[in-house]
Short mmCIF file of C-alpha atoms and ligand atoms in Angstrom, two decimals:
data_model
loop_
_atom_site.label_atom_id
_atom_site.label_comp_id
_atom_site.label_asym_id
_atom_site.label_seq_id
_atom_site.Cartn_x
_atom_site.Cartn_y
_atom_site.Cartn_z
CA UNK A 30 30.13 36.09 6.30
CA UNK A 31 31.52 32.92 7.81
CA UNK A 32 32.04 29.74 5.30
CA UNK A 33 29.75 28.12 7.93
CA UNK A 34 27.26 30.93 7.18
CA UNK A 35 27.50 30.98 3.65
CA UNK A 36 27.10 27.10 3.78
CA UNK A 37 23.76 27.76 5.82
CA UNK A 38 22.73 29.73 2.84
CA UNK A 39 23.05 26.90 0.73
CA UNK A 40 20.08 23.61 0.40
CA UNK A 41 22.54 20.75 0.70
CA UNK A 42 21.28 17.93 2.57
CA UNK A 43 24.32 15.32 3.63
CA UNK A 44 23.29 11.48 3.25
CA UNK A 45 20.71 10.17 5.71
CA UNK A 46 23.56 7.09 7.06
CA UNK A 47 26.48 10.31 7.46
CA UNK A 48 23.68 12.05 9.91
CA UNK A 49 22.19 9.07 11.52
CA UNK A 50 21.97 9.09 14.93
CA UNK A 51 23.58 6.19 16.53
CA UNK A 52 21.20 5.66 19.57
CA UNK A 53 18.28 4.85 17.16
CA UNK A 54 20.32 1.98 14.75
CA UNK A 55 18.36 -0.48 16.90
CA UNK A 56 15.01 1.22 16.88
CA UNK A 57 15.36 1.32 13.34
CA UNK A 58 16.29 -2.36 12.70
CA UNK A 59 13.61 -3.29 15.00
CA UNK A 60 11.41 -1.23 13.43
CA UNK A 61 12.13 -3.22 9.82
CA UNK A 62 12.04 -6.38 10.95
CA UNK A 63 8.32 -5.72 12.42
CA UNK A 64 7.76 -4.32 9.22
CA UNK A 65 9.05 -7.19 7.34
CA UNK A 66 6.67 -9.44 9.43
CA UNK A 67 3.50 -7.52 8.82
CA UNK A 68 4.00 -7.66 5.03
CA UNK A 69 4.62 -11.32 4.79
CA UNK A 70 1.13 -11.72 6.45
CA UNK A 71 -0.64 -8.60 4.93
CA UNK A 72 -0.91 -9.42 0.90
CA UNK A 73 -4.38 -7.96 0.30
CA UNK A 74 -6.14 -5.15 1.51
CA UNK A 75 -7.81 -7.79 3.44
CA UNK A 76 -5.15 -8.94 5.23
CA UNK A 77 -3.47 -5.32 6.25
CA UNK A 78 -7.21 -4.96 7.78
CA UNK A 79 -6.41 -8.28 9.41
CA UNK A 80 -3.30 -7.57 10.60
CA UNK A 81 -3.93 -4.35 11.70
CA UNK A 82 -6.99 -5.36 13.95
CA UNK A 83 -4.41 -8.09 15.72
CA UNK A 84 -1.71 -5.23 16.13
CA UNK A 85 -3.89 -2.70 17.45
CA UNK A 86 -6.07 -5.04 20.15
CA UNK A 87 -2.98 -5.83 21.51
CA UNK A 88 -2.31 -2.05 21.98
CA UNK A 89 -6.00 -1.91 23.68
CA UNK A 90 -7.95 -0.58 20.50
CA UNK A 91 -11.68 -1.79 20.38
CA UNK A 92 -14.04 -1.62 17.96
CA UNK A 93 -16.39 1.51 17.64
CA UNK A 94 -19.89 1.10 17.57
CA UNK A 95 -22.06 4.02 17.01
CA UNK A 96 -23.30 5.72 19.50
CA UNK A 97 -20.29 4.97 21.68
CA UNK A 98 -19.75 7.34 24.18
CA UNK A 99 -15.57 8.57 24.17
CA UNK A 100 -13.30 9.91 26.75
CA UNK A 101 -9.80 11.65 25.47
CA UNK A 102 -7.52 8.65 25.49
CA UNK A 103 -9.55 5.89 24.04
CA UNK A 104 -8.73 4.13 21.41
CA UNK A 105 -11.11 3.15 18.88
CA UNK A 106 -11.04 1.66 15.17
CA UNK A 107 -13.71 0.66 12.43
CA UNK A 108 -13.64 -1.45 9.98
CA UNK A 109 -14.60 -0.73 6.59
CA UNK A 110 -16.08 -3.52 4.45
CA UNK A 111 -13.18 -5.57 5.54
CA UNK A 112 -11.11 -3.61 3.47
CA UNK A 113 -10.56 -0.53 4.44
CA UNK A 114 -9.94 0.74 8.57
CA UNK A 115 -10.08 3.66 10.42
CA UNK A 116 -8.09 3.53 14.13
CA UNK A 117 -8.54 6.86 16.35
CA UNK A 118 -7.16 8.03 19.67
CA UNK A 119 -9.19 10.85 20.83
CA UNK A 120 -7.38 14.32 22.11
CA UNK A 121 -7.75 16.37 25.14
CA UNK A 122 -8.93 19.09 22.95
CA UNK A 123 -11.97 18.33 21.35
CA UNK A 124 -12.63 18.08 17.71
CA UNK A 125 -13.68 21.52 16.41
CA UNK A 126 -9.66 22.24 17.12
CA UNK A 127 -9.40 19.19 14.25
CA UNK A 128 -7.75 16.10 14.10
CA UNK A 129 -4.18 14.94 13.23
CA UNK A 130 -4.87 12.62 9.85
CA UNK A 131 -2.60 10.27 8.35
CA UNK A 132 -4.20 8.31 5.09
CA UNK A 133 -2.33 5.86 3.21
CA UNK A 134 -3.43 3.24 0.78
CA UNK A 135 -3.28 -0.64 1.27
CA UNK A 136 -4.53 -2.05 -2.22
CA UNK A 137 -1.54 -2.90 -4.59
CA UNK A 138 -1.55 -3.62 -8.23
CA UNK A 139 -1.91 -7.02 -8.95
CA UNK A 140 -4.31 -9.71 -10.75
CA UNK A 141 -7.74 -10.31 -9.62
CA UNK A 142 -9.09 -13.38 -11.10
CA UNK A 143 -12.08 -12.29 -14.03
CA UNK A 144 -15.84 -13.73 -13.05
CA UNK A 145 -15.51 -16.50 -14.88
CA UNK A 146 -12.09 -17.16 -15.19
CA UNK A 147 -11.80 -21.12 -15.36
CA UNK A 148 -10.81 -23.07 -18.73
CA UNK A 149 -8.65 -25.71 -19.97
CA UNK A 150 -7.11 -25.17 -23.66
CA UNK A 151 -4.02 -27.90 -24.90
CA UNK A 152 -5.17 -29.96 -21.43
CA UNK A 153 -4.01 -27.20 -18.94
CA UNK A 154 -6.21 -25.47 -17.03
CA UNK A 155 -5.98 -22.03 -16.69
CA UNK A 156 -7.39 -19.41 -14.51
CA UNK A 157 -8.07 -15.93 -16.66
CA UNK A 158 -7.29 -12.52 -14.69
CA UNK A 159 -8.27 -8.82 -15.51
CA UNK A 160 -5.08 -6.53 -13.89
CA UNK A 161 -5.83 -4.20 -11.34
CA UNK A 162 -4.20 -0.87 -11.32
CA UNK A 163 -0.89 0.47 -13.21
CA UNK A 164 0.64 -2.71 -13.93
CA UNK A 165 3.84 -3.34 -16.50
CA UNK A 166 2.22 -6.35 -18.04
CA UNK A 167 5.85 -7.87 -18.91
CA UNK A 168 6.33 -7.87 -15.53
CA UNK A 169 4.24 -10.42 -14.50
CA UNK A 170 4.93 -13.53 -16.36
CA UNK A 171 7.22 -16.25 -15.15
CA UNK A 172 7.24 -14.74 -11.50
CA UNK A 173 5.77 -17.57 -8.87
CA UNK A 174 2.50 -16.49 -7.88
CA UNK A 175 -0.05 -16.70 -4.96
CA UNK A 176 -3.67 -16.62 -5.14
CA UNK A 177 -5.19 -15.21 -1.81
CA UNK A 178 -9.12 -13.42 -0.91
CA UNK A 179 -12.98 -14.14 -0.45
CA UNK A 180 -15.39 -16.52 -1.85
CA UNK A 181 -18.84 -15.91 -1.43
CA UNK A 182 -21.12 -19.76 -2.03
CA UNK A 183 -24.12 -20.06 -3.98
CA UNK A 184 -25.99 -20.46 -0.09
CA UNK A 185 -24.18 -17.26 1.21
CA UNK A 186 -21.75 -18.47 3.43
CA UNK A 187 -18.22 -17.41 2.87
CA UNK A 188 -14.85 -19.03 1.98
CA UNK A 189 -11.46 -17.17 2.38
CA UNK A 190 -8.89 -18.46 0.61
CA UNK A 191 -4.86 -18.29 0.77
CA UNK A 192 -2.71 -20.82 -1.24
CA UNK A 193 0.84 -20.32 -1.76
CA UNK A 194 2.18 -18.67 0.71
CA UNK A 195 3.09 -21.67 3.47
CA UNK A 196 6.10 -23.54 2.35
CA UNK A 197 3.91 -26.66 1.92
CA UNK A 198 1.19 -25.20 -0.44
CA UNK A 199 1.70 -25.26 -4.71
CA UNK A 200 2.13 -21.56 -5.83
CA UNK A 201 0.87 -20.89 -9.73
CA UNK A 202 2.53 -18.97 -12.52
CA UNK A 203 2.12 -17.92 -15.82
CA UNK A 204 4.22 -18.37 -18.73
CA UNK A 205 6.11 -16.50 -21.45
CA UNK A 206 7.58 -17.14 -24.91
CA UNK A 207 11.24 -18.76 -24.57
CA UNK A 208 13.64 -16.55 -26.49
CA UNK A 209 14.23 -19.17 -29.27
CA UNK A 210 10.91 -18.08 -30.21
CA UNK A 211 10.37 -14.88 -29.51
CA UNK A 212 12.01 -12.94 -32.53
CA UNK A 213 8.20 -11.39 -33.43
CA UNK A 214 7.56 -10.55 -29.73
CA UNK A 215 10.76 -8.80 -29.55
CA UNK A 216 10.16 -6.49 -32.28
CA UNK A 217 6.71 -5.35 -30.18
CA UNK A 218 6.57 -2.07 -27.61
CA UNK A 219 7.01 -3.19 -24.05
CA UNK A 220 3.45 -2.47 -23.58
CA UNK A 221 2.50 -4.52 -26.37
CA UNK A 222 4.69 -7.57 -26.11
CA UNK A 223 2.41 -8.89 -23.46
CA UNK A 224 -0.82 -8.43 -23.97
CA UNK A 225 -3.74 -8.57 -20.96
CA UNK A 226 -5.76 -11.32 -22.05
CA UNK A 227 -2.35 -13.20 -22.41
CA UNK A 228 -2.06 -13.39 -18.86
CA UNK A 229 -3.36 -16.30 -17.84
CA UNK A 230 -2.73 -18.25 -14.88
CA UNK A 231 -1.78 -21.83 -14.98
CA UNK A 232 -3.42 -23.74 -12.26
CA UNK A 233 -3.30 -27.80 -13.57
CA UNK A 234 -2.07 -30.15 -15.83
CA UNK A 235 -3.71 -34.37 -14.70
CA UNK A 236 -7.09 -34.92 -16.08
CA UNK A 237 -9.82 -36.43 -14.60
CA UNK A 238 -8.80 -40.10 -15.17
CA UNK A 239 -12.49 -41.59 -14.50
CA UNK A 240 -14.55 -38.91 -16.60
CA UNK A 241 -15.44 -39.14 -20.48
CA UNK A 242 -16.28 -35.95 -21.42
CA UNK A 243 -14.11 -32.88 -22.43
CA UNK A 244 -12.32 -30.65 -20.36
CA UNK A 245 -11.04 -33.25 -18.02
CA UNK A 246 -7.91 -31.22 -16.66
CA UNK A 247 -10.37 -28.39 -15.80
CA UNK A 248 -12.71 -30.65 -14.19
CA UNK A 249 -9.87 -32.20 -11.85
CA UNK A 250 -8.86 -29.00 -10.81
CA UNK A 251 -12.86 -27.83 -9.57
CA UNK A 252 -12.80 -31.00 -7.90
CA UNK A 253 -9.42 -30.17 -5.89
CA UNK A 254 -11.33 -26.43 -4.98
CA UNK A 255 -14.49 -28.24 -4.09
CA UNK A 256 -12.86 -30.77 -1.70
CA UNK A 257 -10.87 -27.96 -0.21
CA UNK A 258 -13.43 -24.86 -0.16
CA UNK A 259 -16.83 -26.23 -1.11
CA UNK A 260 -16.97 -24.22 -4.17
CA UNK A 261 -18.50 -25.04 -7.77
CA UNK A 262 -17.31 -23.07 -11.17
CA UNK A 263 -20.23 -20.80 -10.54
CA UNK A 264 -19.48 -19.57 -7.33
CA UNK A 265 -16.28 -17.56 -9.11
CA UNK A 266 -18.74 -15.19 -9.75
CA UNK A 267 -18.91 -13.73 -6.07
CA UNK A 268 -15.15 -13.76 -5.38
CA UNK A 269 -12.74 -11.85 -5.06
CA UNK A 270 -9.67 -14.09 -5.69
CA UNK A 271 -6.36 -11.90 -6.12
CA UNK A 272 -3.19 -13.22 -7.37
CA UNK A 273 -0.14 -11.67 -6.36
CA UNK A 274 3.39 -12.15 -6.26
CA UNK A 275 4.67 -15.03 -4.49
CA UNK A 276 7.81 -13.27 -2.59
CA UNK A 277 8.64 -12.78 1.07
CA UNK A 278 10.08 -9.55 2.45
CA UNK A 279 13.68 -10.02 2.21
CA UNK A 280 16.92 -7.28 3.11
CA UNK A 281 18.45 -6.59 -0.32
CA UNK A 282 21.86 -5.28 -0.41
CA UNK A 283 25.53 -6.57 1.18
CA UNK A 284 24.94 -3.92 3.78
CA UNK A 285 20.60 -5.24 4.05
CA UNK A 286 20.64 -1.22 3.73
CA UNK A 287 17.16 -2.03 2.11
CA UNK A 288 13.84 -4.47 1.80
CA UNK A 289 12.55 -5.80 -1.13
CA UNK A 290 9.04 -6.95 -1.26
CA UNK A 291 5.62 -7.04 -2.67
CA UNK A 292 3.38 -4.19 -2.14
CA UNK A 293 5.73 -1.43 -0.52
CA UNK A 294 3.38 1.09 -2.62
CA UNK A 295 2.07 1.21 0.03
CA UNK A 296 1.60 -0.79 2.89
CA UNK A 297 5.25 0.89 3.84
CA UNK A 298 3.78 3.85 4.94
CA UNK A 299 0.17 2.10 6.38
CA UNK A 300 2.29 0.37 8.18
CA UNK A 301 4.59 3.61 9.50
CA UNK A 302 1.13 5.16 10.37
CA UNK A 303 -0.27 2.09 12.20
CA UNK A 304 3.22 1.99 14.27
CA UNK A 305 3.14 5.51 15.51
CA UNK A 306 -0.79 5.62 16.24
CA UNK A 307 -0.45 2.42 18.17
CA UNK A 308 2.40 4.01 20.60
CA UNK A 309 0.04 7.04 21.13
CA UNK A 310 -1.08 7.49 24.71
CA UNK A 311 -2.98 11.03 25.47
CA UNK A 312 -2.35 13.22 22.34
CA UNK A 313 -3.93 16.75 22.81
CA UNK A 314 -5.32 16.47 18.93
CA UNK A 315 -7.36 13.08 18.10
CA UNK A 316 -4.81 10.96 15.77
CA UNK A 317 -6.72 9.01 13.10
CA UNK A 318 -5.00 6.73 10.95
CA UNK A 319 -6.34 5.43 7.78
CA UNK A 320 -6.29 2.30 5.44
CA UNK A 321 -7.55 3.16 2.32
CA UNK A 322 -8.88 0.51 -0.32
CA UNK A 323 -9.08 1.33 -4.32
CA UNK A 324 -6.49 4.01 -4.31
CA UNK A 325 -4.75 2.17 -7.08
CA UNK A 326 -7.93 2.67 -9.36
CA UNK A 327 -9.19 6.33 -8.24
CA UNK A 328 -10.04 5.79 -4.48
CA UNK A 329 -13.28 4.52 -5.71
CA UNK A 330 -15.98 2.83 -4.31
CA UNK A 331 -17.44 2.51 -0.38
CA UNK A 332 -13.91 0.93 0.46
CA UNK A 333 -12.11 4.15 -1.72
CA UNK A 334 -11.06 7.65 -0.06
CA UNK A 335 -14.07 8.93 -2.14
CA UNK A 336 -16.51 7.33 0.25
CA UNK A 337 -18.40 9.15 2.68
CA UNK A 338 -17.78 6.12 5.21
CA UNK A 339 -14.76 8.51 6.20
CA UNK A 340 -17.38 11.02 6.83
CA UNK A 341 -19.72 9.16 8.62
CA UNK A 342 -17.11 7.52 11.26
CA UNK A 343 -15.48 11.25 11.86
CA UNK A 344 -18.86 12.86 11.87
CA UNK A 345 -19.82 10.01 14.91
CA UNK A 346 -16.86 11.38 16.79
CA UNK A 347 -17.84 14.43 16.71
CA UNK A 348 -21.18 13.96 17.16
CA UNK A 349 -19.88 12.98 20.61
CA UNK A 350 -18.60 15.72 21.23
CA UNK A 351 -21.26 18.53 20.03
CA UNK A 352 -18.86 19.59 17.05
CA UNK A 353 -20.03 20.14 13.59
CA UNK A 354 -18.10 17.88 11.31
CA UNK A 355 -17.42 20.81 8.98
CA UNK A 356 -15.40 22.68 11.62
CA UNK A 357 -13.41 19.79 12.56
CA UNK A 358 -12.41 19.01 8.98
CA UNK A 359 -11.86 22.80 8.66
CA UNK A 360 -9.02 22.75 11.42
CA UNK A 361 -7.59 19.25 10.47
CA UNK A 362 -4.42 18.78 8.69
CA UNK A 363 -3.60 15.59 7.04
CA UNK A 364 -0.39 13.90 5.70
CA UNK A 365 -1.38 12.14 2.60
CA UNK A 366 1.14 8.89 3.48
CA UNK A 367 1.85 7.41 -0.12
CA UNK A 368 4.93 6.56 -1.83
CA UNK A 369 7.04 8.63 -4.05
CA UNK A 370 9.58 7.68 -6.83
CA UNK A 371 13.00 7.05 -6.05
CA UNK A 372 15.56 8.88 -8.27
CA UNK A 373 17.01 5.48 -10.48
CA UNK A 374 20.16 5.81 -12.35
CA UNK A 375 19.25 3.07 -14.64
CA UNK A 376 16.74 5.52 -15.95
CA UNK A 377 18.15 8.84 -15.29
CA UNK A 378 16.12 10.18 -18.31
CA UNK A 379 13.04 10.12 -16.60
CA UNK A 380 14.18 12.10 -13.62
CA UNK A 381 14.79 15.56 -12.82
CA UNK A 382 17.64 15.20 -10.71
CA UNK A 383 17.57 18.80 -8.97
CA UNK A 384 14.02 17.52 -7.29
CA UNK A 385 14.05 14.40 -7.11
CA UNK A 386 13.67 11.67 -3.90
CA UNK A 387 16.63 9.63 -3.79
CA UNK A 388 17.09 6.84 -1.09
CA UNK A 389 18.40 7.43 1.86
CA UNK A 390 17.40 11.17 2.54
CA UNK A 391 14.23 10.37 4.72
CA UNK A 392 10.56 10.54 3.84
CA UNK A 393 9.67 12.93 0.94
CA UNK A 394 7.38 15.25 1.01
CA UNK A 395 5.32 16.16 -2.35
CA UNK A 396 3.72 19.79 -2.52
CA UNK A 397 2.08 18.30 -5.33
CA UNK A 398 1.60 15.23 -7.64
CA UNK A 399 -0.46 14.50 -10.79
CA UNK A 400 0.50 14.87 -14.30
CA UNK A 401 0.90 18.11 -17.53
CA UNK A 402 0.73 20.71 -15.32
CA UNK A 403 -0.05 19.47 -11.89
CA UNK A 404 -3.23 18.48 -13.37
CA UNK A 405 -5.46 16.00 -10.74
CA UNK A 406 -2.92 17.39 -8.01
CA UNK A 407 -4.32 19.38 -4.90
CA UNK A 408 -1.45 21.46 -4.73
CA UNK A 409 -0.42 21.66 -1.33
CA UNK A 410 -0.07 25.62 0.01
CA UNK A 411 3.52 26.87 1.15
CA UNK A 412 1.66 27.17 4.68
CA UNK A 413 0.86 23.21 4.93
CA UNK A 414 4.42 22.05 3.39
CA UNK A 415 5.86 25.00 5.76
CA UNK A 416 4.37 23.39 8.88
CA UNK A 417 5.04 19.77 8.56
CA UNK A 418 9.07 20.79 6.88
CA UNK A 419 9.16 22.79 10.73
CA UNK A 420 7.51 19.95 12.60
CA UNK A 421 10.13 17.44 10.98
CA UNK A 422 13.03 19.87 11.71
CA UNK A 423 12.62 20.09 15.04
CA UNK A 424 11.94 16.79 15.62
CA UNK A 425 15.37 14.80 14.25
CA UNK A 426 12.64 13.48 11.17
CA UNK A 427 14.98 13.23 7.81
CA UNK A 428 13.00 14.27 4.83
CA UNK A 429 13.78 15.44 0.77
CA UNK A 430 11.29 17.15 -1.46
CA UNK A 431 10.12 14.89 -3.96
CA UNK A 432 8.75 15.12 -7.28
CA UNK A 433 8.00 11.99 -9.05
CA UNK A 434 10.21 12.64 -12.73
CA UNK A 435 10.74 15.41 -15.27
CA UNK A 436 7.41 17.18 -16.03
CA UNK A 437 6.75 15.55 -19.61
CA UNK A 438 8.00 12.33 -18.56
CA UNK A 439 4.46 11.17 -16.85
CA UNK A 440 2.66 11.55 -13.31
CA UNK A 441 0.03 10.30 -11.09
CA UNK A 442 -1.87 11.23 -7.94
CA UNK A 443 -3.08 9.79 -4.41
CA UNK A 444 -5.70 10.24 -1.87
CA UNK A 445 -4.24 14.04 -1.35
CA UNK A 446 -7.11 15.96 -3.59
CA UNK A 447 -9.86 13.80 -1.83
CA UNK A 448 -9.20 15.28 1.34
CA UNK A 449 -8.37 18.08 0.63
CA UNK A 450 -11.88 18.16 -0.99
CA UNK A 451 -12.95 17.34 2.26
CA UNK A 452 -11.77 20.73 3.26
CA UNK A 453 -8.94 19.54 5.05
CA UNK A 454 -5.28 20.98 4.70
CA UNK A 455 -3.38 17.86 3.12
CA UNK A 456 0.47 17.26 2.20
CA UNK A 457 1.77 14.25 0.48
CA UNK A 458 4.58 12.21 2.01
CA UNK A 459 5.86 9.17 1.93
CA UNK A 460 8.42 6.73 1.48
CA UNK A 461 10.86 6.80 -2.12
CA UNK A 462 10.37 3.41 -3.55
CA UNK A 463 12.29 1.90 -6.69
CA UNK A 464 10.64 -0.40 -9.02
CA UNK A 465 7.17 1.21 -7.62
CA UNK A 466 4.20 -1.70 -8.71
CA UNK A 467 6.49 -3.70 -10.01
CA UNK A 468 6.14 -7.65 -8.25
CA UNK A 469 9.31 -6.55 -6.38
CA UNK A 470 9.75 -3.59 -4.86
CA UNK A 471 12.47 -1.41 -2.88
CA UNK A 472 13.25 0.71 -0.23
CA UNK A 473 15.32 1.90 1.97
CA UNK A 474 15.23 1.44 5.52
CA UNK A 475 16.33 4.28 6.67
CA UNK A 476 13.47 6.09 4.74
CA UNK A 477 10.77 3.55 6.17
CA UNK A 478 12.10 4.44 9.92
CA UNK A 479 11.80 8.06 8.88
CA UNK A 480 8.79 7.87 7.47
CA UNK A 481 7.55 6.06 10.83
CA UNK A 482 9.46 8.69 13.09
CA UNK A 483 7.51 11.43 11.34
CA UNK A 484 4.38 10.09 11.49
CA UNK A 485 4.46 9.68 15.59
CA UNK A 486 5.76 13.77 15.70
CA UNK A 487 2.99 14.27 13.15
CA UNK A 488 0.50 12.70 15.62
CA UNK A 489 1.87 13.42 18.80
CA UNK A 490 1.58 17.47 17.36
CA UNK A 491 -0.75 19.77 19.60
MN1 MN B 516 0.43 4.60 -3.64
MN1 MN B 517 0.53 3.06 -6.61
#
């Protein structure tokens, strides 16, 4: 045997800079910067859907209505509840020879505001929130904060609302103990030190100069919501206000080898999907990209992965075509596109270095997820990680294995095991994130560009 041989023998990938190729630098900065711009505009669900729509009209999707009659190369997308979206290109091939799936996630941890979440207490007016999904409570205080979604009035109509994000416009915040105080708080569990019903947002501080009555600060600040959205106290009640970090997408690093940014978990890979369906022309298999809502809390609900509204748009494709949507899911593969942990040396102890993501080494690819023995996970077969580890191989796509840390450490799942309920061979991959649902996350860019690169091969497969 040669040494090159015997090195062939060996699983030793080099570092994703030492093997980049140097015609695709400026695809890949390109390819951030656009990314960069979509998340500064895409802070809810709502908004990806938003953005999305914009980005995809402009690539000559239209909407689907049902009943639509499709030729192979039309481009399609529906909207789910204005949270969720579905885009497809149709193949050549029709759909009993399946579909190329891609389904990522675009909720984020974060604070929704409670039903009735307005009070004042010491003459400041607070709005109360109730987290939503895996949040490190600590995290949140002190960190600027933007309040953006849907109010629905007391006569129907409907009110969105975005403050904080223009320059111009207050943001909100909420407090924490200053250390001269704190000794008691110190002594509690991270988990502990802050607790929920603690986080409360501070919204105002001038009263109502001309009323008499109590709660003056409160009442000042209804009157600043009425005069800008028409709202009263009660119409909380239908909204959905979310507050969420107030931070722009920025390059972090001397070398702006990464972006930081709210959200990464995971608009990073929507957004890789979205890119490579909306280059698609004629692919032989129809592509379908998805934007999931409620992953962060099970995929439930109509806007969740768990809703048959996935169903019913795939089975009015096929229904187009004469193909029974059970033998389409049958011979459809999809890449579960969600975010994996990213190996951190400030917490080494948590990792199992030998299979671990690390940043820099391309999209990783998780056989399975979930938590005390690959409970919740669906497992992927050798066959499905065997195919997509070939397709990315051949097609210049870096990519790691990735499990998220050491077996007892903890765990957690995706949208995989919902489709692969569905019947339908699924993988997980996605981009290694550091910090993952904290208010600022990281990545690395190379890894998004992978990620996007093997999404296109992944669609673009016959
Ligand atoms: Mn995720
Ligand atoms: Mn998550």
């Amino acid at each position: 045997m040669t040494k090159e041989e015997k090195k062939a023998l060996l699983y030793s990938p080099d570092h994703g800079f030492d093997r980049f190729p140097q015609d695709e630098k400026e695809t890949m900065h390109t390819y951030c910067e656009n990314y960069k711009a979509f998340l500064n505009c895409s802070k809810t669900e709502r908004e990806c859907v938003v953005s999305a729509v914009r980005l995809a009209e402009e690539k000559g999707f239209v909407p689907y209505r049902y009943g639509m009659k499709l030729a192979s190369g039309d481009k399609v997308y529906c909207i789910n509840r204005a949270k969720g979206i579905m885009l497809a290109v149709i193949g050549e091939k029709d759909l009993s020879f399946g579909a190329n799936i891609a389904a990522a996630h675009t909720d984020a941890p974060r604070l929704d505001i409670k039903p009735n979440p307005l009070y004042e207490e010491a003459e400041l007016a607070y709005l109360k929130t109730h987290h939503y999904g895996g949040i490190r409570k600590y995290q949140w205080v002190t960190v600027p904060l933007e309040l953006h979604g849907k109010i629905v009035r007391r006569d129907g109509s409907e009110v969105s609302v975005s403050i904080g994000a223009d320059p111009d416009e207050p943001q909100l915040v909420i407090s924490d103990l200053l250390p001269h105080l704190g000794r008691e708080q110190g002594k509690k569990p991270l988990n502990e030190a802050i607790p929920s019903e603690s986080l409360n947002i501070l919204i105002g501080s001038w009263p109502d100069k001309e009323y008499d009555g109590s709660d003056r600060v409160k009442l000042a600040v209804l009157e600043l919501l009425h005069e800008k959205y028409g709202i009263t106290e009660e119409d909380f009640i239908s909204a959905e206000l979310e507050a969420v970090p107030a931070v722009m997408a920025r390059d972090i690093g001397l070398d702006r080898s990464m972006i930081g940014a709210y959200g990464h978990d995971d608009r990073v890979c929507a957004y890789a999907e979205l890119a490579a369906i909306l280059q698609l022309e004629k692919p032989m298999r129809t592509a379908v990209c998805i934007f999931a809502d409620k992953e962060e809390i099970g995929s439930e609900g109509v806007s969740g992965m768990q809703s048959e509204e996935f169903e019913h748009f795939m089975a009015e494709l096929c229904k187009g075509q004469n193909v029974d949507l059970r033998d389409c899911f049958a011979a459809s593969f999809c890449i579960s596109a969600d975010v994996t942990a990213a190996y951190d040396p400030n917490f080494s102890e948590v990792y199992e270095r030998r299979n671990s993501a690390y940043l820099n080494y391309g999209i990783g690819l998780c056989k399975y997820t979930g938590s005390g023995g690959k409970g919740g996970a669906s497992d992927a077969s050798a066959e499905a990680v065997g195919r997509i580890r070939s397709l990315f191989n051949c097609n210049g796509v870096f990519w790691q294995m990735a499990e998220m840390g050491k077996t007892d450490a903890g765990g957690g799942g995706t949208v995989a095991k919902y489709m692969a309920k569905r019947n339908i061979d699924t993988l997980d991959a996605g981009v290694p994130v550091l910090s993952m649902h904290a208010p600022f996350e990281v990545v690395s860019k190379l890894d998004c560009y992978m990620t996007y690169k093997g999404m296109k091969v992944f669609f673009e497969q016959n």
